[in-house]
Coordinates of C-alpha atoms in Angstrom, one line a residue:
M23 CA 0.0 0.0 0.0
Y24 CA 1.3 3.5 -1.0
D25 CA 2.5 5.3 2.2
R26 CA 1.3 8.8 2.3
F27 CA 3.2 9.7 5.5
P28 CA 6.7 8.3 5.1
Y29 CA 9.1 9.2 7.9
I30 CA 12.8 9.0 8.7
P31 CA 13.6 7.3 12.1
S32 CA 15.5 10.1 13.8
G33 CA 15.7 9.4 17.5
N34 CA 13.9 8.5 20.8
R35 CA 10.6 9.9 21.9
E36 CA 12.3 11.6 24.8
E37 CA 14.2 13.8 22.3
C38 CA 11.0 15.4 21.1
H39 CA 8.9 17.9 23.1
V40 CA 5.2 18.0 22.4
G41 CA 2.8 20.8 23.3
W42 CA 3.3 24.4 24.4
P43 CA 3.8 23.7 28.2
A44 CA 6.6 21.2 27.4
I45 CA 8.2 23.6 25.0
A46 CA 8.0 26.5 27.5
Q47 CA 9.7 24.3 30.1
V48 CA 12.6 23.6 27.7
I49 CA 13.0 27.3 27.1
H50 CA 12.9 27.9 30.9
S51 CA 15.6 25.4 31.5
R52 CA 17.8 26.9 28.8
I53 CA 17.6 30.5 30.0
G54 CA 17.1 29.7 33.7
A55 CA 20.7 30.4 34.8
Q56 CA 20.7 33.8 33.2
S57 CA 17.4 34.7 34.7
R58 CA 18.4 33.6 38.2
A59 CA 21.5 35.9 37.9
G60 CA 19.1 38.9 37.6
A61 CA 20.0 39.6 34.0
G62 CA 17.5 39.8 31.1
S63 CA 17.5 37.0 28.6
V64 CA 16.7 37.4 24.9
V65 CA 15.0 34.6 23.2
V66 CA 14.8 34.9 19.4
V67 CA 12.0 33.0 17.7
E68 CA 12.9 33.2 14.0
C69 CA 9.8 32.4 11.9
Y70 CA 9.4 31.3 8.4
P71 CA 6.8 33.3 6.5
G72 CA 3.4 31.7 7.1
V73 CA 3.9 30.8 10.8
F74 CA 1.0 31.9 13.0
L75 CA 2.8 34.5 15.1
E76 CA -0.1 35.2 17.4
E77 CA -0.4 31.6 18.5
I78 CA 3.3 31.5 19.4
R79 CA 3.1 34.8 21.3
R80 CA -0.1 33.8 23.1
E81 CA 1.2 30.4 24.2
L82 CA 4.6 31.6 25.3
A83 CA 3.1 34.5 27.2
T84 CA 1.2 31.9 29.2
G85 CA 4.4 30.2 30.2
F86 CA 6.4 33.5 30.7
G87 CA 4.0 35.9 32.4
D88 CA 6.6 38.6 33.1
A89 CA 8.3 38.4 29.7
E90 CA 8.3 41.2 27.1
F91 CA 7.4 40.4 23.5
L92 CA 8.4 42.2 20.3
L93 CA 7.0 41.1 17.0
T94 CA 9.2 41.8 14.0
T95 CA 6.2 42.8 11.9
S96 CA 5.9 45.9 14.0
L97 CA 9.4 46.9 12.7
F98 CA 8.6 46.5 9.0
R99 CA 8.3 49.3 6.6
P100 CA 4.8 50.3 5.7
A101 CA 3.0 47.7 3.5
A102 CA 2.7 50.2 0.6
E103 CA 6.5 50.7 0.6
I104 CA 7.1 47.0 0.6
D105 CA 4.7 46.5 -2.2
K106 CA 6.6 49.1 -4.2
M107 CA 9.9 47.4 -3.4
V108 CA 8.8 44.0 -4.7
E109 CA 6.7 45.3 -7.7
P110 CA 9.6 45.4 -10.2
W111 CA 10.2 41.7 -9.6
L112 CA 6.6 40.7 -9.7
G113 CA 5.1 42.9 -12.5
D114 CA 1.5 42.4 -13.5
D115 CA 1.7 38.8 -14.9
P116 CA -0.6 36.5 -12.8
V117 CA 1.9 33.7 -12.8
F118 CA 5.5 34.8 -13.5
G119 CA 7.9 37.1 -11.8
I120 CA 11.7 37.5 -11.8
M121 CA 14.2 35.9 -9.4
N122 CA 16.0 38.5 -7.3
S123 CA 18.3 39.1 -4.3
I124 CA 15.8 40.7 -1.9
E125 CA 16.8 39.9 1.7
I126 CA 14.6 39.8 4.9
E127 CA 16.4 42.8 6.2
D128 CA 15.1 44.8 3.2
F129 CA 11.6 44.6 4.8
F130 CA 12.6 46.4 8.0
D131 CA 12.4 50.1 8.7
S132 CA 16.1 50.8 9.5
T133 CA 15.3 53.3 12.3
R134 CA 12.9 50.9 14.0
L135 CA 15.3 48.1 13.6
A136 CA 18.1 50.1 15.3
Q137 CA 15.8 51.0 18.2
A138 CA 14.8 47.4 18.7
R139 CA 18.4 46.3 18.8
D140 CA 19.1 48.9 21.6
L141 CA 16.0 47.7 23.5
C142 CA 17.3 44.1 23.5
R143 CA 20.7 45.2 24.7
N144 CA 19.3 47.2 27.6
S145 CA 16.3 45.2 28.7
G146 CA 16.4 43.7 32.2
R147 CA 13.5 41.3 31.6
T148 CA 13.2 38.2 29.5
T149 CA 12.5 39.4 26.0
F150 CA 11.1 37.3 23.1
I151 CA 11.8 38.6 19.6
L152 CA 9.3 36.9 17.4
G153 CA 8.7 36.7 13.7
P154 CA 10.5 36.7 10.3
G155 CA 13.9 38.4 10.7
A156 CA 13.9 38.1 14.5
S157 CA 17.6 37.0 14.4
L158 CA 18.5 40.3 12.7
V159 CA 17.2 42.2 15.7
C160 CA 19.4 40.2 18.1
P161 CA 22.1 38.2 16.3
Q162 CA 23.5 36.7 19.6
P163 CA 20.6 35.8 21.8
E164 CA 20.6 33.4 24.8
L165 CA 18.4 31.1 22.8
L166 CA 17.7 30.9 19.1
V167 CA 14.4 29.1 18.2
Y168 CA 13.6 28.5 14.6
A169 CA 9.9 28.0 13.7
D170 CA 9.9 26.3 10.3
M171 CA 7.0 25.8 8.0
A172 CA 6.2 23.3 5.2
R173 CA 5.6 24.9 1.9
W174 CA 2.3 22.9 1.3
E175 CA 0.9 24.1 4.7
I176 CA 1.8 27.7 3.7
Q177 CA -0.2 27.2 0.4
L178 CA -3.2 25.9 2.3
R179 CA -3.2 28.8 4.7
Q180 CA -2.9 31.2 1.7
R181 CA -6.0 29.5 0.2
R182 CA -8.0 29.9 3.4
D183 CA -7.0 33.6 3.6
E184 CA -5.3 33.0 7.0
I185 CA -2.0 34.6 6.1
A186 CA -0.7 37.4 3.9
N187 CA 2.6 37.7 2.2
L188 CA 5.7 39.0 4.0
G189 CA 5.2 42.6 4.9
S190 CA 1.9 42.8 3.1
E191 CA -1.8 43.1 4.1
N192 CA -3.1 41.0 1.2
F193 CA -5.0 38.4 3.2
S194 CA -7.9 38.3 0.8
E195 CA -5.9 38.4 -2.4
R196 CA -6.2 35.5 -4.8
A197 CA -4.2 32.5 -3.5
S198 CA -2.4 32.2 -6.9
L199 CA -1.0 35.7 -6.5
K200 CA 0.0 35.1 -2.9
Y201 CA 1.8 31.9 -4.1
K202 CA 3.5 33.9 -6.9
R203 CA 4.8 36.5 -4.4
G204 CA 5.9 33.8 -2.0
F205 CA 7.7 31.9 -4.8
F206 CA 9.7 34.8 -6.1
V207 CA 10.2 37.0 -3.0
D208 CA 9.2 35.7 0.4
W209 CA 10.6 32.2 0.3
R210 CA 13.8 33.1 -1.5
A211 CA 14.6 35.8 1.2
A212 CA 13.6 33.5 4.1
D213 CA 15.7 30.6 2.7
R214 CA 18.8 32.8 2.4
L215 CA 18.5 33.7 6.1
K216 CA 17.6 30.2 7.1
R217 CA 20.8 28.8 5.5
R218 CA 22.9 31.2 7.6
L219 CA 21.2 30.1 10.8
F220 CA 21.4 26.3 10.5
G221 CA 24.5 26.0 12.7
K222 CA 23.2 28.3 15.3
V223 CA 19.7 27.0 16.0
D224 CA 19.2 25.9 19.6
L225 CA 15.6 24.7 19.2
L226 CA 13.7 23.7 16.1
L227 CA 9.9 24.3 16.3
D228 CA 7.3 22.6 14.2
T229 CA 4.0 24.5 14.1
N230 CA 2.5 23.1 11.0
T231 CA -0.5 21.8 13.0
P232 CA -2.1 24.7 14.9
N233 CA -1.9 24.4 18.7
Q234 CA 0.0 21.1 18.4
P235 CA 3.6 22.2 18.3
R236 CA 6.6 19.9 18.5
A237 CA 10.2 20.8 19.1
I238 CA 13.6 19.2 19.0
S239 CA 17.0 20.6 20.0
G240 CA 19.2 22.2 17.3
N241 CA 21.7 19.3 17.8
V242 CA 19.1 16.7 17.2
F243 CA 17.8 18.6 14.2
R244 CA 21.2 18.8 12.6
R245 CA 21.9 15.2 13.4
S246 CA 18.7 14.2 11.7
L247 CA 19.4 16.1 8.5
A248 CA 23.0 14.7 8.4
A249 CA 21.5 11.1 8.7
A250 CA 19.0 11.8 6.0
A251 CA 21.7 12.8 3.6
K252 CA 23.4 9.4 3.9
R253 CA 20.4 7.0 3.5
P254 CA 17.5 6.5 1.1
F255 CA 14.4 8.4 2.0
R256 CA 11.0 9.6 0.8
V257 CA 9.5 13.1 1.1
V258 CA 5.9 13.6 2.2
P259 CA 3.7 13.6 -0.9
F260 CA 0.8 16.0 -1.3
F261 CA -2.2 15.8 -3.7
D262 CA -4.2 18.6 -5.3
P263 CA -7.2 18.8 -7.6
G264 CA -7.2 20.4 -11.1
P265 CA -9.6 21.1 -13.9
W266 CA -8.3 18.1 -15.8
G267 CA -7.8 15.8 -12.8
G268 CA -8.6 12.1 -12.6
H269 CA -9.2 9.4 -10.1
W270 CA -6.4 6.8 -10.4
M271 CA -4.5 8.2 -7.4
E272 CA -7.6 8.0 -5.2
R273 CA -7.6 4.3 -5.7
V274 CA -3.9 3.4 -5.8
C275 CA -2.6 5.9 -3.3
G276 CA -5.5 5.3 -0.8
L277 CA -6.7 8.9 -0.7
P278 CA -9.5 9.5 1.8
P279 CA -12.6 11.4 0.7
D280 CA -11.8 15.1 1.1
G281 CA -14.5 16.8 -0.9
A282 CA -12.3 17.4 -3.9
P283 CA -13.8 16.8 -7.4
N284 CA -10.7 14.9 -8.5
H285 CA -7.0 14.7 -7.8
A286 CA -4.8 16.0 -10.6
W287 CA -1.4 16.3 -9.2
C288 CA 0.8 14.5 -6.7
F289 CA 4.0 16.2 -5.8
D290 CA 5.9 13.0 -4.9
C291 CA 9.4 14.4 -5.0
V292 CA 9.8 18.1 -5.3
P293 CA 12.1 18.9 -2.3
E294 CA 11.5 22.6 -2.5
E295 CA 7.8 22.0 -2.1
N296 CA 7.6 18.8 -0.1
S297 CA 8.4 18.2 3.6
L298 CA 10.1 15.5 5.6
L299 CA 8.7 13.7 8.6
L300 CA 11.4 13.0 11.3
G301 CA 10.3 10.1 13.5
F302 CA 10.9 10.2 17.3
G303 CA 9.1 7.1 18.6
D304 CA 5.5 7.6 17.8
V305 CA 5.8 11.3 17.3
R306 CA 6.6 13.1 14.0
V307 CA 8.3 16.4 13.4
E308 CA 7.6 18.0 10.0
V309 CA 10.3 20.1 8.3
P310 CA 10.8 21.3 4.7
S311 CA 12.7 18.6 2.8
V312 CA 14.8 21.4 1.2
N313 CA 16.5 21.7 4.6
V314 CA 18.6 18.6 3.7
V315 CA 19.6 20.2 0.4
F316 CA 20.7 23.4 2.2
A317 CA 22.5 21.7 5.1
H318 CA 24.2 18.8 3.2
P319 CA 24.3 19.6 -0.5
E320 CA 27.4 17.6 -1.4
E321 CA 26.4 14.5 0.5
L322 CA 22.9 14.6 -0.9
L323 CA 23.5 15.8 -4.5
G324 CA 27.2 15.1 -5.2
K325 CA 30.0 17.5 -5.9
G326 CA 29.3 17.5 -9.7
V327 CA 25.7 18.5 -9.2
V328 CA 26.5 21.1 -6.7
S329 CA 29.2 22.6 -8.9
R330 CA 26.5 23.0 -11.6
F331 CA 23.3 23.9 -9.7
G332 CA 24.5 24.9 -6.2
A333 CA 22.4 23.9 -3.3
E334 CA 19.3 23.2 -5.4
F335 CA 17.7 19.8 -6.0
P336 CA 17.4 19.8 -9.8
I337 CA 15.3 16.6 -10.4
R338 CA 11.5 16.5 -9.9
F339 CA 9.2 13.5 -9.9
D340 CA 5.4 14.1 -9.8
F341 CA 2.2 12.5 -10.9
L342 CA -0.3 13.8 -13.4
D343 CA -3.6 11.9 -13.2
T344 CA -6.1 12.2 -16.1
V345 CA -7.8 8.8 -15.7
G346 CA -11.4 9.7 -15.9
G347 CA -10.4 13.3 -16.4
G348 CA -9.3 15.5 -19.4
N349 CA -6.4 16.7 -21.4
L350 CA -3.7 18.9 -19.7
S351 CA -3.3 22.3 -21.2
L352 CA -1.4 22.4 -24.5
Q353 CA 1.9 24.0 -23.4
V354 CA 5.5 24.6 -24.0
H355 CA 8.4 25.2 -21.6
P356 CA 11.0 28.0 -22.1
L357 CA 14.4 27.5 -23.6
T358 CA 17.3 28.0 -21.2
S359 CA 18.4 31.2 -22.8
Y360 CA 14.8 32.6 -22.6
I361 CA 14.2 31.7 -18.9
R362 CA 17.6 33.2 -18.0
E363 CA 16.9 36.4 -19.8
H364 CA 13.3 37.0 -18.8
F365 CA 13.0 35.4 -15.4
G366 CA 16.5 35.2 -13.9
M367 CA 16.5 31.4 -13.7
D368 CA 19.7 29.4 -14.5
Y369 CA 18.1 26.3 -16.0
T370 CA 14.7 25.4 -17.5
Q371 CA 12.1 22.7 -17.2
D372 CA 13.1 19.9 -19.5
E373 CA 10.8 17.0 -18.8
S374 CA 9.4 13.6 -19.8
Y375 CA 6.2 11.6 -19.4
Y376 CA 6.6 8.1 -18.1
M377 CA 3.3 6.2 -18.4
L378 CA 2.6 4.5 -15.1
D379 CA -0.8 3.4 -16.3
T380 CA -3.2 4.0 -19.2
E381 CA -6.7 3.4 -20.4
A382 CA -7.3 2.1 -24.0
D383 CA -7.8 5.6 -25.5
A384 CA -4.8 7.3 -23.7
G385 CA -2.5 9.5 -25.7
V386 CA 0.1 12.2 -25.7
Y387 CA 0.2 15.4 -27.7
L388 CA 3.8 15.9 -28.7
G389 CA 5.5 18.0 -31.4
L390 CA 4.0 19.5 -34.6
K391 CA 2.7 17.8 -37.6
E392 CA 4.7 17.9 -40.9
G393 CA 4.0 20.8 -43.2
I394 CA 1.6 22.8 -41.1
D395 CA 0.9 26.4 -41.8
R396 CA 2.8 28.2 -39.0
D397 CA 1.0 31.5 -39.5
A398 CA -2.4 29.8 -39.6
M399 CA -1.6 28.0 -36.3
I400 CA -0.7 31.3 -34.7
R401 CA -3.8 32.9 -35.9
D402 CA -5.9 30.1 -34.6
L403 CA -4.2 30.2 -31.2
E404 CA -4.9 34.0 -31.1
R405 CA -8.6 33.5 -32.0
A406 CA -8.9 30.8 -29.3
Q407 CA -7.4 33.2 -26.7
D408 CA -9.9 35.8 -27.7
G409 CA -12.7 33.4 -27.0
D410 CA -15.6 31.8 -28.9
F411 CA -13.3 29.6 -30.9
D412 CA -11.9 26.1 -30.1
F413 CA -8.3 25.7 -31.2
P414 CA -8.1 22.6 -33.5
A415 CA -5.2 21.0 -31.7
E416 CA -5.1 17.8 -33.8
K417 CA -4.8 19.8 -37.0
Y418 CA -1.4 21.1 -35.9
V419 CA -0.1 18.9 -33.1
N420 CA 0.7 15.1 -33.2
H421 CA -1.3 12.9 -31.0
F422 CA 0.4 9.6 -30.3
P423 CA -1.2 6.6 -28.5
A424 CA 0.2 5.9 -25.1
R425 CA 0.6 2.5 -23.3
K426 CA 1.8 1.6 -19.9
H427 CA 5.6 2.0 -19.5
D428 CA 5.9 4.2 -22.6
H429 CA 8.4 7.0 -22.1
F430 CA 7.9 10.3 -24.0
L431 CA 10.8 12.8 -23.9
I432 CA 10.0 16.5 -23.8
P433 CA 13.0 18.9 -24.1
A434 CA 12.2 22.5 -23.6
G435 CA 10.6 24.2 -26.6
T436 CA 8.6 21.1 -27.6
I437 CA 4.8 21.7 -27.7
H438 CA 3.1 19.0 -25.7
C439 CA 0.5 17.8 -23.2
S440 CA -0.8 14.5 -21.7
G441 CA -4.2 13.5 -23.0
K442 CA -7.1 12.0 -21.0
N443 CA -7.1 8.6 -19.3
S444 CA -3.3 8.6 -18.5
M445 CA -1.4 8.2 -15.3
V446 CA 1.8 10.0 -15.9
L447 CA 5.0 9.9 -13.8
E448 CA 6.5 13.2 -14.8
I449 CA 10.3 13.3 -14.6
S450 CA 11.7 16.7 -15.1
A451 CA 14.0 19.5 -14.0
T452 CA 12.7 21.4 -11.1
P453 CA 11.5 24.9 -12.2
Y454 CA 8.0 23.6 -12.8
I455 CA 6.2 26.9 -12.4
F456 CA 7.5 28.0 -15.9
T457 CA 4.8 26.5 -18.1
F458 CA 3.5 28.5 -21.0
K459 CA -0.1 27.5 -21.7
L460 CA -1.1 27.9 -25.3
W461 CA -4.6 26.4 -25.2
D462 CA -6.7 25.1 -22.3
W463 CA -9.5 23.4 -24.2
G464 CA -12.0 26.2 -23.5
R465 CA -12.5 25.3 -19.8
L466 CA -12.3 27.2 -16.5
G467 CA -10.1 26.6 -13.5
L468 CA -11.6 25.2 -10.3
D469 CA -12.0 28.7 -9.1
G470 CA -14.4 29.5 -12.0
R471 CA -11.9 31.7 -13.7
P472 CA -10.1 31.1 -17.0
R473 CA -6.6 29.9 -16.4
P474 CA -3.8 32.2 -17.6
I475 CA -2.6 31.7 -21.2
H476 CA 0.9 32.9 -22.1
L477 CA 0.7 32.9 -25.8
S478 CA 3.5 35.4 -26.5
H479 CA 5.9 33.6 -24.3
G480 CA 4.9 30.3 -25.7
L481 CA 5.2 31.3 -29.4
A482 CA 8.7 32.7 -28.6
N483 CA 9.8 29.3 -27.5
I484 CA 8.1 26.7 -29.7
Q485 CA 10.7 24.9 -31.8
W486 CA 8.9 24.7 -35.1
D487 CA 11.2 22.1 -36.6
R488 CA 10.2 19.4 -34.0
T489 CA 7.8 17.7 -36.3
T490 CA 6.3 14.2 -36.6
E491 CA 9.3 12.2 -37.9
W492 CA 11.8 14.0 -35.7
V493 CA 9.6 13.3 -32.7
R494 CA 9.2 9.6 -33.6
R495 CA 12.9 9.2 -34.1
S496 CA 14.1 11.3 -31.1
L497 CA 11.4 11.5 -28.3
I498 CA 9.3 8.3 -28.1
D499 CA 10.5 5.2 -26.4
Q500 CA 14.2 5.7 -26.9
V501 CA 14.9 2.4 -25.2
K502 CA 18.4 0.9 -25.4
P503 CA 19.7 -2.1 -23.5
V504 CA 22.6 -1.2 -21.2
A505 CA 23.5 -4.2 -19.0
S506 CA 22.1 -7.4 -17.5
G507 CA 22.8 -9.9 -14.8
D508 CA 21.3 -12.8 -12.9
G509 CA 17.6 -11.9 -12.7
W510 CA 17.8 -8.3 -13.9
R511 CA 18.3 -6.2 -17.0
E512 CA 19.0 -2.5 -17.4
E513 CA 17.7 -0.1 -20.2
R514 CA 18.4 3.5 -21.0
T515 CA 15.0 5.2 -21.6
G516 CA 16.2 8.9 -22.1
L517 CA 16.2 11.7 -21.7
H518 CA 17.0 13.5 -24.9
N519 CA 20.6 14.8 -25.4
L520 CA 19.2 18.3 -25.1
E521 CA 18.2 17.5 -21.5
F522 CA 20.6 17.1 -18.5
I523 CA 18.7 14.3 -16.8
E524 CA 19.5 10.6 -17.6
T525 CA 16.9 7.9 -16.9
R526 CA 17.5 4.1 -16.6
R527 CA 14.9 1.4 -16.2
H528 CA 15.7 -1.9 -14.4
W529 CA 13.5 -4.9 -14.9
F530 CA 14.2 -7.6 -12.2
T531 CA 13.1 -10.7 -10.5
K532 CA 16.1 -10.8 -8.2
T533 CA 18.5 -8.4 -6.6
V534 CA 19.7 -5.5 -8.8
P535 CA 23.1 -3.8 -8.0
H536 CA 23.2 0.0 -8.2
N537 CA 25.8 2.7 -7.4
T538 CA 25.2 6.4 -7.1
E539 CA 28.8 7.0 -8.3
G540 CA 28.8 10.3 -6.5
T541 CA 25.5 11.8 -7.8
V542 CA 22.0 11.7 -6.4
H543 CA 19.5 9.1 -7.7
V544 CA 15.7 9.5 -7.7
L545 CA 13.7 6.3 -8.3
N546 CA 10.1 5.1 -8.6
L547 CA 8.9 1.5 -8.3
V548 CA 6.9 1.5 -11.5
E549 CA 6.1 -2.2 -11.5
G550 CA 5.7 -4.6 -8.6
E551 CA 4.1 -4.5 -5.2
Q552 CA 7.1 -3.8 -2.9
A553 CA 10.9 -3.8 -3.0
V554 CA 13.6 -3.4 -0.4
V555 CA 16.6 -1.1 -0.8
E556 CA 19.7 -2.3 1.0
S557 CA 23.4 -1.4 1.4
P558 CA 25.9 -4.1 0.7
L559 CA 28.2 -2.2 3.1
G560 CA 25.6 -2.1 5.9
A561 CA 25.6 1.7 5.6
F562 CA 21.8 2.0 6.3
E563 CA 18.9 0.0 7.5
P564 CA 16.9 -1.9 4.9
F565 CA 14.4 0.6 3.3
H566 CA 11.1 -0.6 1.9
V567 CA 9.3 1.0 -1.0
N568 CA 5.8 0.3 -2.4
Y569 CA 4.4 0.5 -5.9
A570 CA 4.4 4.0 -7.4
E571 CA 6.5 5.5 -4.5
T572 CA 9.3 7.8 -5.4
F573 CA 12.5 7.7 -3.2
I574 CA 15.8 9.5 -3.1
V575 CA 19.2 7.8 -2.8
P576 CA 21.8 10.5 -1.8
A577 CA 25.1 10.6 -3.6
A578 CA 26.9 9.7 -0.4
V579 CA 25.2 6.2 -0.3
G580 CA 27.4 4.8 -3.1
P581 CA 26.6 1.1 -3.7
Y582 CA 23.0 -0.1 -3.0
T583 CA 20.7 -2.9 -4.1
V584 CA 17.0 -3.2 -4.9
T585 CA 15.3 -6.5 -4.4
P586 CA 11.7 -7.7 -4.8
C587 CA 9.9 -8.5 -1.6
G588 CA 8.4 -12.0 -1.3
N589 CA 7.9 -14.5 -4.1
T590 CA 7.5 -12.7 -7.5
N591 CA 6.3 -15.9 -9.2
G592 CA 8.4 -14.9 -12.1
R593 CA 6.8 -11.5 -12.5
E594 CA 9.2 -8.8 -13.4
Y595 CA 9.4 -5.7 -11.2
A596 CA 10.7 -2.4 -12.5
T597 CA 12.2 0.9 -11.2
V598 CA 12.8 4.0 -13.2
Q599 CA 15.9 5.9 -12.0
A600 CA 16.9 9.4 -12.8
N601 CA 20.2 11.3 -12.2
V602 CA 21.9 14.4 -13.5
R603 CA 24.5 13.8 -16.3
V604 CA 27.7 15.2 -14.9

């Protein structure tokens, strides 16, 4: 059975503190000596944007009745000034902005910040500095608490209008616009500060579930991240509906009824978006999985990947479910030169569709037909964008039948989309937000609004020479045998030479040897019920994976094996493995 809540065993139950009274007691014990000496203690609670500050203030005030509290939001510049500061990087596009170097300190009013620093130095009482940028107010406190936040929970709070963007008052703004501002501004600035604080954190605070906090010491937190970077692990998947969504994941992944009309996406391995569950006995502490990337980039990614991408996880695995649903939007991804020039990104979203499952009429739209009239296609796309006209996609775009285990390669600049009745394992580079929709089949989003179309961006990136025969020859089922052994065989399935990700498929009835050879591997069990991942060197405990689960094998692991669990009765199991070509 697909595990929706995978965790990494990280320590004993006694190492995790649950509930506000227990957390307050830990803080008391850490600052007790200073307080007994009659001196004021400063406790910094650095918060990732999206954390409920009022809950933390209220609950800590209960445990520290004589303490003084200072919220960093009271030190920020006026919201109108902050909006003006970020506007050049956001523009008026509903989806895209520009990467930038804005820091958390840029949100502060310099005069108020200086006054707050003086207050901390001269206070004779226990003082809590609370909020984003709290560590900038007091860089050397008696205790540094870091309240982290999973990206998915931030998005849910945005959708419920429970939070605004950093320094903003836009609680009721459309969730998609809040997400955009978070993606391009808030989370970038917060991550830059977080990376500087990893080695200093005294207490890691998980407040993802309101009024049910959990905390671990900074040493335990760092130990847990270090351990994750040396063993296979899974991130916590999350599922979301969409206008084209299907119902395969509801059945196979065991999704409980949640009122959603369908489930279109599963982010199964997007470390910037997913979280990790750290297990302490029967208690779980949730942290962003990108923390492992930030804290141990070379152990996780490998030196070659870090030299090319820095501390960024460049491989993404996710699910696109159209079984019982509809076509994805007809789309194209930007060329590397275009995404760098227009959006400040260093690499683009090359991708591929691996077909986990299909119905009889499944298919993929990929590449242009031979001899089409380019100007006529552009005119038809423009008419469709203006409304009251359905773009005749199959007049211009190839539609290839799709079967289970087919692999369609999609280098940037190739027009494409998955058709209905397909269960796609999408293997791609990470900048997934940069999708230029050309045609959305005349439908509305789940919010009742038309989804944004980016025709000018799309037309600037379509590679018009990627037509039928080139697509057949270069992008569909480029399977080549690589190696074989007792009970296993290995195939290369892509990606295209224009793409930096390499994929290998292993069919096996017995143990398959693997080796990271110094670069991170991402795998999915695409056939078979369950397999076990083991270290021939005894470097980690046996790790079990179920059908359709994606897992990460850090570069530091080196040799490992994958073996079917139980009696296969001669049935072949299969994994698809991706890594960066270095």
